[in-house]
mmCIF file of C-alpha atoms in Angstrom:
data_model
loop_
_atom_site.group_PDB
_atom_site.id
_atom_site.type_symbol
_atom_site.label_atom_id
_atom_site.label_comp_id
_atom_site.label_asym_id
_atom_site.label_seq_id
_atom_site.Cartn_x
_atom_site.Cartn_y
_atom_site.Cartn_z
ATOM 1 C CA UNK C 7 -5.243 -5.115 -19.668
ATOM 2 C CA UNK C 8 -4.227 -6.907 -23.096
ATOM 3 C CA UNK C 9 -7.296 -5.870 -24.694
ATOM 4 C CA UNK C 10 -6.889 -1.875 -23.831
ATOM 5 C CA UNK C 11 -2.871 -2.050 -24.542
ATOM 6 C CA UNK C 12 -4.066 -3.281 -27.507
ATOM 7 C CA UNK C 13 -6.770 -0.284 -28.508
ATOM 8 C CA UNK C 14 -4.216 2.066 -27.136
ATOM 9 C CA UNK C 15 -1.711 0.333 -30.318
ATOM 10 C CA UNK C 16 -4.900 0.273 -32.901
ATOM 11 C CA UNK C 17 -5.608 3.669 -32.432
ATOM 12 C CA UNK C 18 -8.750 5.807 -33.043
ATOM 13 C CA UNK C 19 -11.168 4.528 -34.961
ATOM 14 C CA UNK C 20 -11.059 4.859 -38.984
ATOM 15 C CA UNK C 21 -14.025 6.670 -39.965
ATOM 16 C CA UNK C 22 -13.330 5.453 -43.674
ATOM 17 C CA UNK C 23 -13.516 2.062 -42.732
ATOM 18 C CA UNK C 24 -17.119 0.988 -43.206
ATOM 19 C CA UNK C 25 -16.183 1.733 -47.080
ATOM 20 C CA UNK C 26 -13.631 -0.610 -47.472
ATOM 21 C CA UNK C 27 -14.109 -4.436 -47.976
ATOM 22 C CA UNK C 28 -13.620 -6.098 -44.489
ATOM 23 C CA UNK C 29 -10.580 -7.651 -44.030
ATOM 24 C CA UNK C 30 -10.994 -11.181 -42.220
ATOM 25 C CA UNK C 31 -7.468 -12.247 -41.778
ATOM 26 C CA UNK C 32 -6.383 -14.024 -38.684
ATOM 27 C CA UNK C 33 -5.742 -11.830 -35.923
ATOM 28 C CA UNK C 34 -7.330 -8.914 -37.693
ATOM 29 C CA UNK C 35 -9.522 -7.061 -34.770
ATOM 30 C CA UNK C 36 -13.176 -6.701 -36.365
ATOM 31 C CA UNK C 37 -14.675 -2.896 -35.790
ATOM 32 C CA UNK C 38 -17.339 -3.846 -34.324
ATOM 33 C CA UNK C 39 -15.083 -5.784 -31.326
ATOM 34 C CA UNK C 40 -12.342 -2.742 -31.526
ATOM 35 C CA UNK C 41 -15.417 -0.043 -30.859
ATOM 36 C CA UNK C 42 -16.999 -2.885 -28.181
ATOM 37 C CA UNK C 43 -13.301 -2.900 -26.629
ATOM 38 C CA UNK C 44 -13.017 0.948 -26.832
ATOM 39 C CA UNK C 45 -17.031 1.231 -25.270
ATOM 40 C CA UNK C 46 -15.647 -1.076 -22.508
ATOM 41 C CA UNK C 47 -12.143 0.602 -20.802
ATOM 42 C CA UNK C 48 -14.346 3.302 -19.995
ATOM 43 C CA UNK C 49 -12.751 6.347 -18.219
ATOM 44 C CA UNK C 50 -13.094 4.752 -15.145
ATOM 45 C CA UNK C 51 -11.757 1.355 -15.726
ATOM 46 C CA UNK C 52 -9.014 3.120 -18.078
ATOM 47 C CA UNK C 53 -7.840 5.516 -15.058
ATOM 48 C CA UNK C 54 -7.984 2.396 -12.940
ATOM 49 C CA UNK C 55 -5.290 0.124 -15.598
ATOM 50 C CA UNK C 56 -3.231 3.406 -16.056
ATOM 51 C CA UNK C 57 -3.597 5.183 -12.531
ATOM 52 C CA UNK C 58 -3.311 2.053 -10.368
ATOM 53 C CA UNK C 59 -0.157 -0.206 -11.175
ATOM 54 C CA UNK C 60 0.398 0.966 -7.110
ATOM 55 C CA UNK C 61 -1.769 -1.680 -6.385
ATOM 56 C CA UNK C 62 0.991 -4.063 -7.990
ATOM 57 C CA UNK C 63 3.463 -2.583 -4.929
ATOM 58 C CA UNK C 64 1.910 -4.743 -2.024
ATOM 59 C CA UNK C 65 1.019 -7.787 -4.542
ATOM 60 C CA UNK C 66 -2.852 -7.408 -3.514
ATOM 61 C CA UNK C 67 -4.732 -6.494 -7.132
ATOM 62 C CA UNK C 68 -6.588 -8.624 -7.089
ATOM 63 C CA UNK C 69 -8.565 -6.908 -4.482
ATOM 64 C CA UNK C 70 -9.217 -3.955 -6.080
ATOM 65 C CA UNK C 71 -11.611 -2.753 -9.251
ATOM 66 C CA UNK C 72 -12.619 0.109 -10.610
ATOM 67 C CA UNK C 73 -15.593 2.115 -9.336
ATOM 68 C CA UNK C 74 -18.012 4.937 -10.208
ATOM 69 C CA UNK C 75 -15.497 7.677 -11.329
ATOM 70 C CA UNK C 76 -14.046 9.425 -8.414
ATOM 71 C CA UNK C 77 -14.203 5.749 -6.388
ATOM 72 C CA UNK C 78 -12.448 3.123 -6.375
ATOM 73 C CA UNK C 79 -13.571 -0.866 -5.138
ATOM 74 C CA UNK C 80 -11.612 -3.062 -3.120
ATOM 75 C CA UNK C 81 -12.433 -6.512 -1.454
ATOM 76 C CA UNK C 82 -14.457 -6.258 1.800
ATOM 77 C CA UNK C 83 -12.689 -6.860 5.670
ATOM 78 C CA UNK C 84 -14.728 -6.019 7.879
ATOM 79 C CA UNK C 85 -12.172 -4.798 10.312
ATOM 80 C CA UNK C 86 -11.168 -2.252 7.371
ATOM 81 C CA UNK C 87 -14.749 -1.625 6.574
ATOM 82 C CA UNK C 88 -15.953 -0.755 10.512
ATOM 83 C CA UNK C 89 -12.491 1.407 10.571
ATOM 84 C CA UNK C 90 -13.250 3.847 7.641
ATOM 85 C CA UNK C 91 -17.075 4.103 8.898
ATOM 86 C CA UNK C 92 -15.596 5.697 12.550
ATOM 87 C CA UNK C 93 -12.699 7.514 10.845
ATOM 88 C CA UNK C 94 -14.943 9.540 8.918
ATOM 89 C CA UNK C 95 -16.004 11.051 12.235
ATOM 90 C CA UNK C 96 -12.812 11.742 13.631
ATOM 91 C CA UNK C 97 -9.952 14.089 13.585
ATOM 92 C CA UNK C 98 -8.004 11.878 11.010
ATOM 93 C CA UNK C 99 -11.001 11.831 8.403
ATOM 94 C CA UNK C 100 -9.055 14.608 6.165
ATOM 95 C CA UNK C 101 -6.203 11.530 6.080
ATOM 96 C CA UNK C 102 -8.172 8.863 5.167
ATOM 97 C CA UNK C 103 -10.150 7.847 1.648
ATOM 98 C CA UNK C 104 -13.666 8.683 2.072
ATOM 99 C CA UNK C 105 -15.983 5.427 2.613
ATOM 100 C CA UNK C 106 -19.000 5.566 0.441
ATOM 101 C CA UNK C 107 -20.490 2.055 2.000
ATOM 102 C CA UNK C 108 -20.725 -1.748 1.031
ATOM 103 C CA UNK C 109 -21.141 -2.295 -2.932
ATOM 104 C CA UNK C 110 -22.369 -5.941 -4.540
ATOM 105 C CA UNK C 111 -20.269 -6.945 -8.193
ATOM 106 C CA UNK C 112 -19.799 -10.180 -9.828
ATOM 107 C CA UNK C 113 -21.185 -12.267 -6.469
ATOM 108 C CA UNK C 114 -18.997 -10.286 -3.656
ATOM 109 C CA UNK C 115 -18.900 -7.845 -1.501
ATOM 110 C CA UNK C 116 -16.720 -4.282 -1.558
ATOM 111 C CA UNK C 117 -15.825 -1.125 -0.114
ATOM 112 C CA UNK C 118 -16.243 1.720 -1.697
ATOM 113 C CA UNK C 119 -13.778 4.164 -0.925
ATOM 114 C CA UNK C 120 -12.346 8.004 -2.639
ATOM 115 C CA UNK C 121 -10.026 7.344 -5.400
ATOM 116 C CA UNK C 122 -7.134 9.250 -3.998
ATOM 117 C CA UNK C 123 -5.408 9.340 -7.259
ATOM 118 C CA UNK C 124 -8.196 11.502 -8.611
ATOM 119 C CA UNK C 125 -6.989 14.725 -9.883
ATOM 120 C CA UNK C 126 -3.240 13.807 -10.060
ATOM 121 C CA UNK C 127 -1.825 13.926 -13.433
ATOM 122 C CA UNK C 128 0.720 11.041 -14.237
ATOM 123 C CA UNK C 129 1.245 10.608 -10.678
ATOM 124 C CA UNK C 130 4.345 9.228 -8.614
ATOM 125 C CA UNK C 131 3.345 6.902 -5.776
ATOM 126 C CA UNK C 132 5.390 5.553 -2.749
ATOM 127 C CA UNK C 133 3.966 2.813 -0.197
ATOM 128 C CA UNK C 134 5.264 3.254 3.530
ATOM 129 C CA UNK C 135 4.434 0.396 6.171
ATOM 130 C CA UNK C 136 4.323 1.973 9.427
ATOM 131 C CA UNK C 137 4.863 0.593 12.122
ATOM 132 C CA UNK C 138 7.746 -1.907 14.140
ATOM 133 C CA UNK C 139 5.707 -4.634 13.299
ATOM 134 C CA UNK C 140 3.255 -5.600 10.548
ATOM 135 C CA UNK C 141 2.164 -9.274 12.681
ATOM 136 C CA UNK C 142 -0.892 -9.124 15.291
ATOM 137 C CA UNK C 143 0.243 -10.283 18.390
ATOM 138 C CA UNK C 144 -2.956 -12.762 17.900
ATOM 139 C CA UNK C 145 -1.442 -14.216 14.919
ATOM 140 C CA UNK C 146 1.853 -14.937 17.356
ATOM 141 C CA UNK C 147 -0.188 -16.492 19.743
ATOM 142 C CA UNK C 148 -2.163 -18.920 17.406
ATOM 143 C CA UNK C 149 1.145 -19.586 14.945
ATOM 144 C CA UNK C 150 2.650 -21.270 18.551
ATOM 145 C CA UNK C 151 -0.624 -22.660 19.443
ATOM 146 C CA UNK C 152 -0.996 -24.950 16.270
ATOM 147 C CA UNK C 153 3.462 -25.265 15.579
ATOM 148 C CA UNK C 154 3.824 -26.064 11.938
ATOM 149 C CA UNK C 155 7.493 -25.900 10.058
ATOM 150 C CA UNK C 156 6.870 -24.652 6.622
ATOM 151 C CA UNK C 157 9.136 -25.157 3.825
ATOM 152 C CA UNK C 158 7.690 -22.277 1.781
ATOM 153 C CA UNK C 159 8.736 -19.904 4.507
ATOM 154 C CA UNK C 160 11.877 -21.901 4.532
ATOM 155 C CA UNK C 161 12.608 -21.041 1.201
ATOM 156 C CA UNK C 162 11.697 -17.644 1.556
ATOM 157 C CA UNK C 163 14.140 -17.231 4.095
ATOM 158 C CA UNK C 164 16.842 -18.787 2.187
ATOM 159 C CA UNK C 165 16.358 -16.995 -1.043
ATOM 160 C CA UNK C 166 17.263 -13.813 1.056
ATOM 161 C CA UNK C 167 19.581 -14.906 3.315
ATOM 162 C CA UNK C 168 20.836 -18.729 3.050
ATOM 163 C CA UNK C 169 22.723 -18.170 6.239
ATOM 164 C CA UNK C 170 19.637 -17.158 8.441
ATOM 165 C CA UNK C 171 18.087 -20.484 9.223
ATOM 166 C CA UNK C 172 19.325 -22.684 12.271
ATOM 167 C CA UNK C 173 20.941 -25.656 11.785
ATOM 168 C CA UNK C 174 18.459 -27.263 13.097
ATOM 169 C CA UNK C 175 15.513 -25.664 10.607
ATOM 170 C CA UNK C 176 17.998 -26.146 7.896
ATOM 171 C CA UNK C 177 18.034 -29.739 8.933
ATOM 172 C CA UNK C 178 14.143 -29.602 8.793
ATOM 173 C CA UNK C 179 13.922 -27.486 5.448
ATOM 174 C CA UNK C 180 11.471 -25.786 7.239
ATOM 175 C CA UNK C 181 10.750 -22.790 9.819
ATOM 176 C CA UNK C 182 7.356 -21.861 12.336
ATOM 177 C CA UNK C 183 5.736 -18.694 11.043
ATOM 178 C CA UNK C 184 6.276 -16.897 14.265
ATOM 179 C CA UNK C 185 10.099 -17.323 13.498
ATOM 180 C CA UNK C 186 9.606 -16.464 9.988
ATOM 181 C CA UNK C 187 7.462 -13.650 10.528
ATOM 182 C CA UNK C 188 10.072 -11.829 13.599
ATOM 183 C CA UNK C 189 12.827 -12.680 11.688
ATOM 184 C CA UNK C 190 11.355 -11.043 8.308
ATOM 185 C CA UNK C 191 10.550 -7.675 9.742
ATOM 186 C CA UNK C 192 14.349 -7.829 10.934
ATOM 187 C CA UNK C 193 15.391 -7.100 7.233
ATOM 188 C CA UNK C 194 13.728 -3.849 6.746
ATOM 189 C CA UNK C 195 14.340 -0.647 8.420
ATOM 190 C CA UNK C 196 10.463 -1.754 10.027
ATOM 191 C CA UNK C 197 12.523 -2.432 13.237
ATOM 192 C CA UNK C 198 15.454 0.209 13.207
ATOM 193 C CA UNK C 199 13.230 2.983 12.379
ATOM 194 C CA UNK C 200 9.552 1.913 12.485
ATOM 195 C CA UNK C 201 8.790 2.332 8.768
ATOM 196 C CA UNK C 202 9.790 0.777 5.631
ATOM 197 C CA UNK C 203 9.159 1.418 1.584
ATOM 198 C CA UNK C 204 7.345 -0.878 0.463
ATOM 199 C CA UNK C 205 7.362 -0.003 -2.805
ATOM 200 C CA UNK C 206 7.739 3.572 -5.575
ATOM 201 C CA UNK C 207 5.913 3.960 -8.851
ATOM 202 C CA UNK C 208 7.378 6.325 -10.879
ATOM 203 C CA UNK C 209 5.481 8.877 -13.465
ATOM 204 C CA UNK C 210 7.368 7.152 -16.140
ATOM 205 C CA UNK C 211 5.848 3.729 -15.055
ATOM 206 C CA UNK C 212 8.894 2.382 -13.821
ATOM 207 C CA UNK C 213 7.871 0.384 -10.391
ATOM 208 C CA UNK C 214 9.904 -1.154 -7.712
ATOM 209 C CA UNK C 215 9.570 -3.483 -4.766
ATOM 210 C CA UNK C 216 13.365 -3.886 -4.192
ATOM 211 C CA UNK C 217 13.169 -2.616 -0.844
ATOM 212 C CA UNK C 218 13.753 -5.680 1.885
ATOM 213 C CA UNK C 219 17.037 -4.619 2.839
ATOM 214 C CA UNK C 220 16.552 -0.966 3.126
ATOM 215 C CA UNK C 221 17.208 -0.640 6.719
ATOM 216 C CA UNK C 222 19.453 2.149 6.917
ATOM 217 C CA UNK C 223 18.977 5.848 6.882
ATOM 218 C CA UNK C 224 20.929 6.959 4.122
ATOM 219 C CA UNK C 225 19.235 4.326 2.124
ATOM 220 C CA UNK C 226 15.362 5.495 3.288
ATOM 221 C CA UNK C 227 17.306 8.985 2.252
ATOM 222 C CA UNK C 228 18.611 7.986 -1.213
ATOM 223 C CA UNK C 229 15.515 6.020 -2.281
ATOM 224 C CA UNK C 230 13.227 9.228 -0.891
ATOM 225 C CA UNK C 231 15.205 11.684 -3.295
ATOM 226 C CA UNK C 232 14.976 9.131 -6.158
ATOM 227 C CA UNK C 233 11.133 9.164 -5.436
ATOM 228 C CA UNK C 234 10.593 12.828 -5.657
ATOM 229 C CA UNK C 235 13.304 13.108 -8.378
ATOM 230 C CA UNK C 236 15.440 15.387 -5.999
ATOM 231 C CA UNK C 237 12.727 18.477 -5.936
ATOM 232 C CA UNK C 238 12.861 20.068 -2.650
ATOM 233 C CA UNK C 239 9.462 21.691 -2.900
ATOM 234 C CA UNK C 240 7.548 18.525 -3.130
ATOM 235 C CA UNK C 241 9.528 16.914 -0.249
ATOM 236 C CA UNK C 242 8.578 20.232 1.901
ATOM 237 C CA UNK C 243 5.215 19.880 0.726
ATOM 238 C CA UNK C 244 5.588 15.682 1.938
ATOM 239 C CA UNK C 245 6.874 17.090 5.169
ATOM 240 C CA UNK C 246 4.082 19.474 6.165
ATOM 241 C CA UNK C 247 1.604 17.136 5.321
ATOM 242 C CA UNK C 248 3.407 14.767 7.719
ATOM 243 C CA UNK C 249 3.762 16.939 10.585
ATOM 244 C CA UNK C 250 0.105 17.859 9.982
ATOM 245 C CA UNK C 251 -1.168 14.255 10.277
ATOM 246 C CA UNK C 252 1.263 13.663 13.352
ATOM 247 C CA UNK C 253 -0.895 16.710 14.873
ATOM 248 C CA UNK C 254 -3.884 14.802 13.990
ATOM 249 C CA UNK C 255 -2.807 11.376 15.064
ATOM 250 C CA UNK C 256 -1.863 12.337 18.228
ATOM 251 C CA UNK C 257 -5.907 14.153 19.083
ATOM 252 C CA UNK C 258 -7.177 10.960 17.658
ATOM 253 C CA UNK C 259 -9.531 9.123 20.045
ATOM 254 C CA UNK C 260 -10.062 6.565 17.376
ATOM 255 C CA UNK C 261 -5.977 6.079 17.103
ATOM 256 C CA UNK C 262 -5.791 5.734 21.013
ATOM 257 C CA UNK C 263 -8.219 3.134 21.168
ATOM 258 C CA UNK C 264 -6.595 1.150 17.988
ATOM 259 C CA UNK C 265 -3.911 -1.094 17.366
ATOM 260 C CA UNK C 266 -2.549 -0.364 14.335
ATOM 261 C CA UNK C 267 -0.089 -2.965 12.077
ATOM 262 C CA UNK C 268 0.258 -3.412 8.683
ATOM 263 C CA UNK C 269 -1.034 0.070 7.655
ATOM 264 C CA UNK C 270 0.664 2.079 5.123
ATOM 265 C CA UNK C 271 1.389 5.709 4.468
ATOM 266 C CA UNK C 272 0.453 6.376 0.286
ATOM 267 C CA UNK C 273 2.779 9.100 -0.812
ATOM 268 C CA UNK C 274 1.188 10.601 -4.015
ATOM 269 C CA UNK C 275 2.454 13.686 -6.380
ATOM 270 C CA UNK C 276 2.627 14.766 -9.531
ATOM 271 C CA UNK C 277 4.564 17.275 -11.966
ATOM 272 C CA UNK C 278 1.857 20.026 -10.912
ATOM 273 C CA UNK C 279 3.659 20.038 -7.495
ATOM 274 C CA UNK C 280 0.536 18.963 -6.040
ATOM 275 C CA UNK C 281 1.498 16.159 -3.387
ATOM 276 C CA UNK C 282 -0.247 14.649 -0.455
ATOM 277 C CA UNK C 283 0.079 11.812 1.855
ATOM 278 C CA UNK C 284 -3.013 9.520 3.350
ATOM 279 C CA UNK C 285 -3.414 6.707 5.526
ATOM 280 C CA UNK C 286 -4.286 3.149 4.032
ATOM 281 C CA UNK C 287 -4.897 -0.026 4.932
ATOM 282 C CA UNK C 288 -6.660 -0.877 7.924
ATOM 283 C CA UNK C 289 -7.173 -4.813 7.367
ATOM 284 C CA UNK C 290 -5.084 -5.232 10.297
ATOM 285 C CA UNK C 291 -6.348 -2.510 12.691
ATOM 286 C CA UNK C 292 -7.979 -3.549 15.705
ATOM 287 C CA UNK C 293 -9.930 -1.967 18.617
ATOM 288 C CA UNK C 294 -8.497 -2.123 22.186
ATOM 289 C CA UNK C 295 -9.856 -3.758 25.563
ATOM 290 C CA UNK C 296 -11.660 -1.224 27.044
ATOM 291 C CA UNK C 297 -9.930 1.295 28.899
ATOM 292 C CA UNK C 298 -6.306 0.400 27.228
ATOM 293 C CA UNK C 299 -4.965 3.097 25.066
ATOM 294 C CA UNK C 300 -1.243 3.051 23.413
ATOM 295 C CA UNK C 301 1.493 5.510 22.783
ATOM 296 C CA UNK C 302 2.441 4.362 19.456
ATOM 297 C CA UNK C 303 6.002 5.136 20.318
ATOM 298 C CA UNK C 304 7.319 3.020 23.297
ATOM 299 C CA UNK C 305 9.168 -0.003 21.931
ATOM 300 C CA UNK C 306 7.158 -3.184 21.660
ATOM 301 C CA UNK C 307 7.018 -6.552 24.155
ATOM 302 C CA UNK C 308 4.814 -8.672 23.747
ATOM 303 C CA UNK C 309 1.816 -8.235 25.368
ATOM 304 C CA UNK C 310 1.802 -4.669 25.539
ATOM 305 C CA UNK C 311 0.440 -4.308 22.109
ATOM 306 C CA UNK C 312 2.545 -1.239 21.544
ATOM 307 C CA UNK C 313 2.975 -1.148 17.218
ATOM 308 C CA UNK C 314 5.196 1.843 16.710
ATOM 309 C CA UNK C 315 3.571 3.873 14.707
ATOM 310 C CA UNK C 316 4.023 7.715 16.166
ATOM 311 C CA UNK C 317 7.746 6.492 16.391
ATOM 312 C CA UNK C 318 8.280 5.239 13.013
ATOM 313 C CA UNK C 319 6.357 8.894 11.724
ATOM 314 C CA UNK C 320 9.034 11.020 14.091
ATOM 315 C CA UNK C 321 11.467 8.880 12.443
ATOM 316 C CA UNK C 322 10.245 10.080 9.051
ATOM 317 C CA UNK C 323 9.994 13.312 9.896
ATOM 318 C CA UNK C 324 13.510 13.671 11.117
ATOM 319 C CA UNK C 325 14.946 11.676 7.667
ATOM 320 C CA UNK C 326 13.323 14.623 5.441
ATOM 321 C CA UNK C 327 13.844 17.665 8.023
ATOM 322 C CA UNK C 328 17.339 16.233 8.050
ATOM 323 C CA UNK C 329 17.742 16.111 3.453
ATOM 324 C CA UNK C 330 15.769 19.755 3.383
ATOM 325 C CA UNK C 331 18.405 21.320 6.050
ATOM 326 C CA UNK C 332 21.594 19.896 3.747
#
């Protein structure tokens, strides 16, 4: 990233400068390294630097790199891999990156998936978690199975909220991950309304994360209009595509027979008015025992599997019908 800010500074190119004596000062960038820097951010890799500081949002980049133009790499799961392969046969394939197969660089494996920032100019980008929870119920079950306090989760939980730990865990400087992880979701409006921002990238570049105690809906509503700079056309063009994908969602064999958690919503637009929503994120997606199938909107015990996700999309349906009708 240094090394293309650092073209960017430089410039083009000098075409007078093979006529000059060379200047060999420290620090001074040779030609022939400035035109081997220039040769290497590509328009690929230099759309990936400039169009992707979204992947900052979720604080997973290092799982992504640039692809063939168009595409765009990220680290194989296979549970997010064998997803995208049956989505692109179902009824939510128009809602979903393309998956163009497994790809081998530098020793590992990736998916290669659409670039769904292709064809935005200077886009805006907002990260939704859907959902009530964004746990497994496995990972519940095998937290209490092997019980171990951790004081990084501890600290977490302090840094947020120094009143939240029992006096007992204070007392232990330390909390189970089950604990950490119900309590956590808590903050957010993940369990008031079934969705939370995760995080907004403006078109100036300006990103933020500073969403953990969004929970209410005037907040979801103030942080929404800040997103789309308070331009009613693009939110009505957010709020078709929603109601669109709800349609979709709820024909979708593959979304009966899933359990979805930790999956996001990517909210993408630009000063065109051209704006569009997908589904991401499917690390975390699971299949169903045969013959169990799930609303998506009846509240969640444990056990039932239920994650929320049809409820937390009414929810956000409702929060932007409600700011278009005022």
């Amino acid at each position: 990233m240094r090394t293309f800010l650092l073209a960017q500074k430089l410039g083009p190119l000098d075409p007078g400068a093979a006529m000059r004596k060379p200047d060999r000062s420290p620090g001074r960038i040779k030609p022939w390294r400035k035109l081997k820097n220039m040769v290497h951010w590509s328009p690929c890799v230099v759309s990936f630097r400039k169009r992707y500081p979204w992947v900052q949002l979720a604080g997973h980049a290092g799982n992504f790199k640039a692809g063939d133009f168009g595409r765009l790499l990220k680290k194989s799961c296979s549970n997010e891999q064998q997803c995208l392969e049956r989505l692109a046969s179902d009824t939510l394939q128009p809602y979903v990156p393309a998956y163009h197969g497994l790809v081998e660089h530098d020793g590992e494996t990736y998916i290669q998936m659409q670039d769904l920032l292709f064809g935005f100019d200077a886009p805006s980008i907002m990260d939704c978690k859907m959902g009530v929870r964004t746990y497994l119920e496995e990972e519940l079950e095998k937290a209490r199975e092997q019980p171990c306090p951790r004081r990084d989760m501890y600290d977490k939980m302090v840094a947020v909220d120094p009143a939240a730990p029992s006096p007992e865990e204070h007392a232990q400087q330390a909390v189970l991950k089950p604990r950490y992880m119900q309590w956590r979701e808590t903050l957010s409006s993940t369990t008031t309304l079934g969705f939370r921002i995760e995080g907004i990238k403006k078109a100036n570049g300006v990103c933020s994360t500073s969403f953990k105690k969004t929970r209410q809906p005037e907040q979801v509503v103030q942080a929404i209009w800040d997103f789309v700079d308070c331009d009613r056309h693009i939110l009505m063009s957010y709020l078709g595509r929603l109601k669109d994908l709800r349609q979709a969602l709820e024909q979708s064999d593959f979304f009966k027979a899933h359990e979805v958690v930790g999956s996001s919503l990517l909210f993408v637009h630009d000063q065109t008015g051209l704006a569009r929503v997908w589904m991401i994120d499917f690390g975390k997606t699971v299949p169903l025992p045969a013959q169990q199938m799930l609303t998506h909107r009846l509240p969640w015990a444990e056990g039932n599997r239920e994650d929320g996700y049809l409820w937390g999309l009414d929810n956000l349906v409702a929060i932007m019908e409600k700011m278009l009708s005022e």
